[in-house]
Amino acid sequence: MTTTESDLALRLRVEDLYAEYAHTIDDDRLEEWPGLFTERGVYRVTTRENYDNGLPLAMVYCDGRGMMADRISALRTANIFEPHVYCHMLSAVRVLSREGGIIRARCNFSVLRTMQEGETMLFAVGRTFDKIVEDGGRLRFAERLCVLDSRRVDTLLVIPV
Amino acid sequence: MSSASAAVDFAWPFEDTSRAPFRVYTDADIYALEQERIFQGPVWNFLALECEIPNPGDYKTTFAGDAPIIVARAKDGAINAMLNRCAHKGALVCYKPKGNVAEFNCVYHNWTYDLSGNLTGVAFRKGVGGKGGLSDEFEMKANGLRQLRVETYNGLIFGTFSDETPPFVDFIGAELASNIDRVFPKKLKVLGYHCQVLPNNWKLYAENNKDSYHASLLHVFHNTFGVVRPNMGGGVKISDNGWHHLSYTQRESLGDEVVAKEKVRSLQEQYKLNDVTMMEHKLELGDQVTNAIQTVFPSLVVQQILNALAVRQIQPKGVDRTELVWTILGFEDDDADMQELRLRVNNLVGPAGLISMEDGCVGGWVQRAAKADPEAMTIMPMGGRAIEASKGSRITEAAVRGFWKGWRECMKV
């Protein structure tokens, strides 16, 4: 397959979206997180166990920006947990296809979680399977599925991965 | 098995179970004794669901306390449970979480067992060239996998190590058994699993489920967003022996003023949800009960939260670590819309559940604070000292006191 310059440009834009996603969460700018999705975008977090067995359950299932915003306002106002931050490590970014305006892409991620007391642990490891579209002059997620290899969730998951 | 008993010097320091010493959460000797006297004692351990092993030869591995267990469906359809530990060297016979086999084969030395756990083959049993092998004294029959007694109830599989455990319905009592009939009236379907690691002793999570007092105080999602009023009807049912419980809410208003005076942090109501579809639900079980949390001592929680149905299995993993395995359920005859509704409402529960995540951290906070002073105590004064049912109010710790009664009776302390 020959790689055209536009493939490279697209890949850079996808990588940039991925990095922006990670920074938005890691910088605790969570109110901006739903804006990385389209208005009707879907965000799901599941485990490899469920994914490989074709089981539909997700740990977090947001269908549209409204539900994403509700997750964030619940985190800010209602849910109780020990303060912590994430540091996302992203790798193996690939654009898989571009058809009918939908870019399919994926990456691997690990999320290091640091608690308020300073202890860091490897909190989550997995893969994303993404559908990305041009929306309002930029790329946004139409769908982001995070599949955790790390099936055992330590304590709780409140900040989106 | 008397090694653990010999090592523990512990007597219950109080006259009843309205208090408990912190030591019960932190003492490794007590933890070891619990394995023997509770999980391998006169209780029914929840093991799996029938729908997880539908065909002959299907198996699933799980735990009863610390003990690794295989649950399998035999050729005749019967369900067996056995210790997942080869009679020879003690290796795990099944090291995969599930599968379908004609027989079990321990890969270490190729000993084989049938689907009931009977030893059927030993590699080089006769030795090679007349040398080596087993002596004639070796009894195949006496060297099977240790088998548990099994009962199923509405698709749930339970196992017990003890001959003393009464039949399951007698164990939990007819009143509480009827809630399992209510929540799981037809063929179940697994929608998925969650596994949550709790940084605390298993009993802190077991108590948390029986503690209907904390629900609207710790989990304030509903109240913050004004989606469900805390003043619904409901109550707490407790089995005659105190061991098991059911806490439920149903639709009937007691009037806003009842709770308005209380300092419920949540009644701010300035927040609104953008999208309430995850709260949409159908009353599908033939009554007005919207939430029902039921415990089966020691390690099972049966859950109905709106249309989020689940069983939660408590797996102790040492004195200060617990794994909580959520099996999220629907019914086999759910249509696509019903399944979608369940998947949405499941945002409320699990490790990321909007009304359940806090239970992941509070136990750890008790564990950390309790560690320094094992002789200090936790108190459970809400609703008096009795272990009795309560109608209309869930502001009681009666079921928690009942848990400790069951614990003491099993532990003989």
XYZ file of N, CA, C and O in Angstrom, chain A residues 47 49-50 53 55-61 63 66-67 69-71 73-74 77-82 117 151-158, chain B residues 98 190-197 218 220 224-225 265 271 273-275 323 328 339-340 343-344 347 351-352 354 357-358 360-361 365 368:
272
model
N -14.671 -4.519 29.418
C -13.479 -5.326 29.673
C -13.268 -6.292 28.514
O -14.193 -6.620 27.777
N -12.853 -9.338 28.836
C -13.680 -10.508 29.144
C -15.057 -10.368 28.482
O -15.530 -11.285 27.805
N -15.694 -9.232 28.668
C -17.011 -9.032 28.069
C -16.925 -8.917 26.549
O -17.731 -9.499 25.811
N -16.271 -12.184 24.723
C -17.385 -13.122 24.820
C -18.673 -12.571 24.207
O -19.740 -13.161 24.383
N -20.398 -10.071 25.089
C -21.376 -9.623 26.089
C -21.529 -8.105 25.999
O -20.533 -7.376 25.947
N -22.747 -7.614 25.987
C -22.976 -6.202 25.656
C -22.738 -5.211 26.800
O -22.723 -4.002 26.574
N -22.543 -5.713 28.001
C -22.447 -4.817 29.163
C -21.255 -3.872 29.062
O -20.165 -4.272 28.657
N -21.460 -2.639 29.467
C -20.355 -1.691 29.625
C -20.354 -1.212 31.076
O -21.384 -1.169 31.734
N -19.173 -0.864 31.543
C -19.030 -0.325 32.892
C -19.535 1.116 32.918
O -20.163 1.566 33.859
N -19.200 1.812 31.833
C -19.703 3.173 31.624
C -20.293 3.188 30.219
O -19.666 2.706 29.281
N -21.491 3.708 30.102
C -22.147 3.762 28.795
C -22.810 5.131 28.663
O -23.814 5.393 29.315
N -24.443 7.661 25.976
C -25.003 7.768 24.644
C -25.338 9.240 24.422
O -26.417 9.698 24.779
N -24.925 14.605 26.437
C -25.691 14.873 27.664
C -25.327 13.904 28.769
O -25.073 14.307 29.919
N -25.258 12.631 28.432
C -24.917 11.634 29.444
C -23.468 11.783 29.901
O -23.137 11.520 31.053
N -21.849 14.659 30.033
C -21.847 15.821 30.930
C -22.421 15.444 32.297
O -21.946 15.913 33.342
N -23.426 14.554 32.302
C -24.019 14.114 33.576
C -22.996 13.326 34.399
O -22.943 13.460 35.628
N -22.212 12.496 33.725
C -21.147 11.759 34.428
C -20.198 12.738 35.118
O -19.796 12.538 36.254
N -20.768 15.969 35.916
C -21.349 16.744 37.020
C -21.610 15.851 38.230
O -21.503 16.315 39.370
N -21.883 14.561 38.008
C -22.006 13.639 39.146
C -20.669 13.525 39.870
O -20.590 13.566 41.100
N -20.194 16.770 41.840
C -21.133 17.198 42.887
C -21.684 16.072 43.752
O -22.101 16.322 44.876
N -21.735 14.858 43.236
C -22.466 13.816 43.960
C -21.566 12.659 44.409
O -21.637 12.237 45.563
N -20.745 12.160 43.520
C -19.976 10.959 43.855
C -18.883 11.273 44.858
O -18.284 12.348 44.851
N -18.648 10.283 45.709
C -17.661 10.439 46.776
C -16.529 9.454 46.526
O -16.774 8.261 46.306
N -15.309 9.979 46.526
C -14.146 9.129 46.258
C -12.910 9.882 46.699
O -12.950 11.104 46.903
N -11.840 9.152 46.835
C -10.592 9.786 47.239
C -9.983 10.494 46.020
O -9.853 9.884 44.960
N -2.458 10.980 48.123
C -1.313 10.773 48.999
C -0.014 10.544 48.231
O 1.046 10.398 48.839
N -9.099 -6.296 33.847
C -10.493 -6.598 34.164
C -10.833 -6.207 35.592
O -11.955 -5.829 35.894
N -9.858 -6.333 36.487
C -10.102 -6.011 37.892
C -9.913 -4.515 38.101
O -8.813 -4.002 37.952
N -10.983 -3.861 38.445
C -10.923 -2.417 38.658
C -10.633 -2.165 40.129
O -11.401 -2.582 41.003
N -9.530 -1.491 40.383
C -9.186 -1.221 41.770
C -10.103 -0.141 42.340
O -10.171 0.963 41.817
N -10.812 -0.469 43.395
C -11.659 0.419 44.192
C -12.860 0.964 43.420
O -13.990 0.618 43.723
N -12.625 1.828 42.447
C -13.737 2.367 41.678
C -13.210 3.075 40.438
O -12.034 3.413 40.353
N -14.100 3.285 39.495
C -13.747 4.034 38.291
C -14.714 5.209 38.211
O -15.919 5.014 38.069
N -14.203 6.408 38.344
C -15.083 7.583 38.295
C -14.660 8.553 37.201
O -15.507 9.118 36.520
N -13.224 -20.914 32.141
C -14.385 -21.689 31.709
C -14.001 -22.532 30.513
O -12.939 -22.321 29.908
N -26.808 -13.772 30.886
C -25.714 -12.928 31.384
C -25.451 -11.810 30.373
O -25.211 -12.075 29.194
N -25.508 -10.570 30.846
C -25.191 -9.423 29.978
C -23.727 -9.037 30.084
O -23.216 -8.304 29.237
N -23.075 -9.494 31.140
C -21.652 -9.187 31.287
C -21.233 -9.261 32.741
O -22.063 -9.520 33.626
N -19.943 -9.030 32.926
C -19.356 -9.138 34.272
C -18.585 -7.868 34.614
O -18.043 -7.193 33.728
N -18.522 -7.588 35.896
C -17.572 -6.609 36.416
C -16.796 -7.292 37.530
O -17.350 -8.135 38.240
N -15.556 -6.876 37.689
C -14.785 -7.345 38.829
C -14.141 -6.131 39.488
O -13.460 -5.345 38.825
N -14.406 -5.965 40.764
C -13.966 -4.778 41.489
C -13.125 -5.231 42.673
O -13.544 -6.120 43.420
N -11.966 -4.645 42.822
C -11.105 -4.983 43.951
C -11.353 -3.987 45.072
O -11.188 -2.774 44.881
N -24.651 8.158 51.772
C -23.384 8.047 51.040
C -23.595 8.202 49.543
O -22.827 8.860 48.861
N -25.395 9.823 46.950
C -26.300 10.974 46.852
C -26.628 11.348 45.407
O -27.207 12.403 45.153
N -29.054 14.371 44.616
C -28.401 15.544 44.030
C -29.139 16.000 42.778
O -29.350 17.176 42.557
N -29.541 15.033 41.984
C -30.169 15.382 40.718
C -31.692 15.318 40.795
O -32.369 15.481 39.786
N -27.477 15.821 52.819
C -26.616 16.726 52.075
C -27.113 16.956 50.660
O -26.799 17.940 49.999
N -29.170 20.853 40.732
C -28.585 20.150 39.601
C -29.654 19.345 38.868
O -30.526 18.762 39.485
N -30.160 16.535 35.528
C -29.509 15.706 34.517
C -29.844 16.222 33.131
O -30.961 16.668 32.883
N -28.867 16.171 32.240
C -29.128 16.509 30.843
C -29.928 15.417 30.147
O -30.708 15.679 29.258
N -29.652 14.196 30.568
C -30.235 13.053 29.866
C -30.717 12.053 30.916
O -29.911 11.477 31.643
N -12.414 -9.331 46.403
C -12.866 -9.122 45.032
C -14.373 -9.286 44.980
O -14.926 -10.227 45.549
N -24.007 -9.389 35.701
C -25.143 -8.529 35.350
C -26.083 -9.331 34.455
O -25.646 -9.939 33.468
N -33.159 -4.929 26.484
C -31.725 -5.064 26.752
C -31.049 -3.692 26.773
O -30.222 -3.403 27.633
N -31.420 -2.840 25.829
C -30.844 -1.494 25.781
C -31.178 -0.725 27.064
O -30.331 -0.041 27.635
N -28.924 -1.961 29.764
C -27.542 -1.503 29.622
C -27.405 -0.052 30.089
O -26.414 0.338 30.682
N -28.423 0.752 29.831
C -28.380 2.153 30.266
C -28.472 2.275 31.783
O -27.699 2.995 32.403
N -25.583 1.931 34.235
C -24.687 3.029 34.619
C -24.753 3.305 36.119
O -23.848 3.921 36.676
N -18.424 -1.130 39.235
C -17.284 -0.368 39.770
C -17.351 1.124 39.428
O -16.772 1.946 40.116
N -18.071 1.450 38.324
C -18.218 2.852 37.932
C -19.657 3.313 38.146
O -20.094 4.309 37.586
N -22.995 4.941 39.284
C -23.241 6.271 39.849
C -23.811 6.208 41.264
O -23.702 7.177 42.011
N -20.445 3.250 43.317
C -18.981 3.323 43.344
C -18.440 3.629 44.743
O -17.373 3.165 45.115
N -19.210 4.404 45.513
C -18.727 4.793 46.844
C -18.474 3.579 47.740
O -17.598 3.624 48.620
N -17.031 1.080 46.961
C -15.683 0.611 46.686
C -14.643 1.233 47.589
O -13.611 0.626 47.874
N -14.896 2.460 48.032
C -13.860 3.140 48.819
C -14.140 3.205 50.319
O -13.196 3.225 51.107
N -11.602 2.816 53.758
C -11.369 3.859 54.765
C -11.515 3.293 56.176
O -10.770 3.663 57.082
N -8.330 1.107 56.834
C -7.127 1.874 57.148
C -7.183 2.448 58.561
O -6.180 2.497 59.267
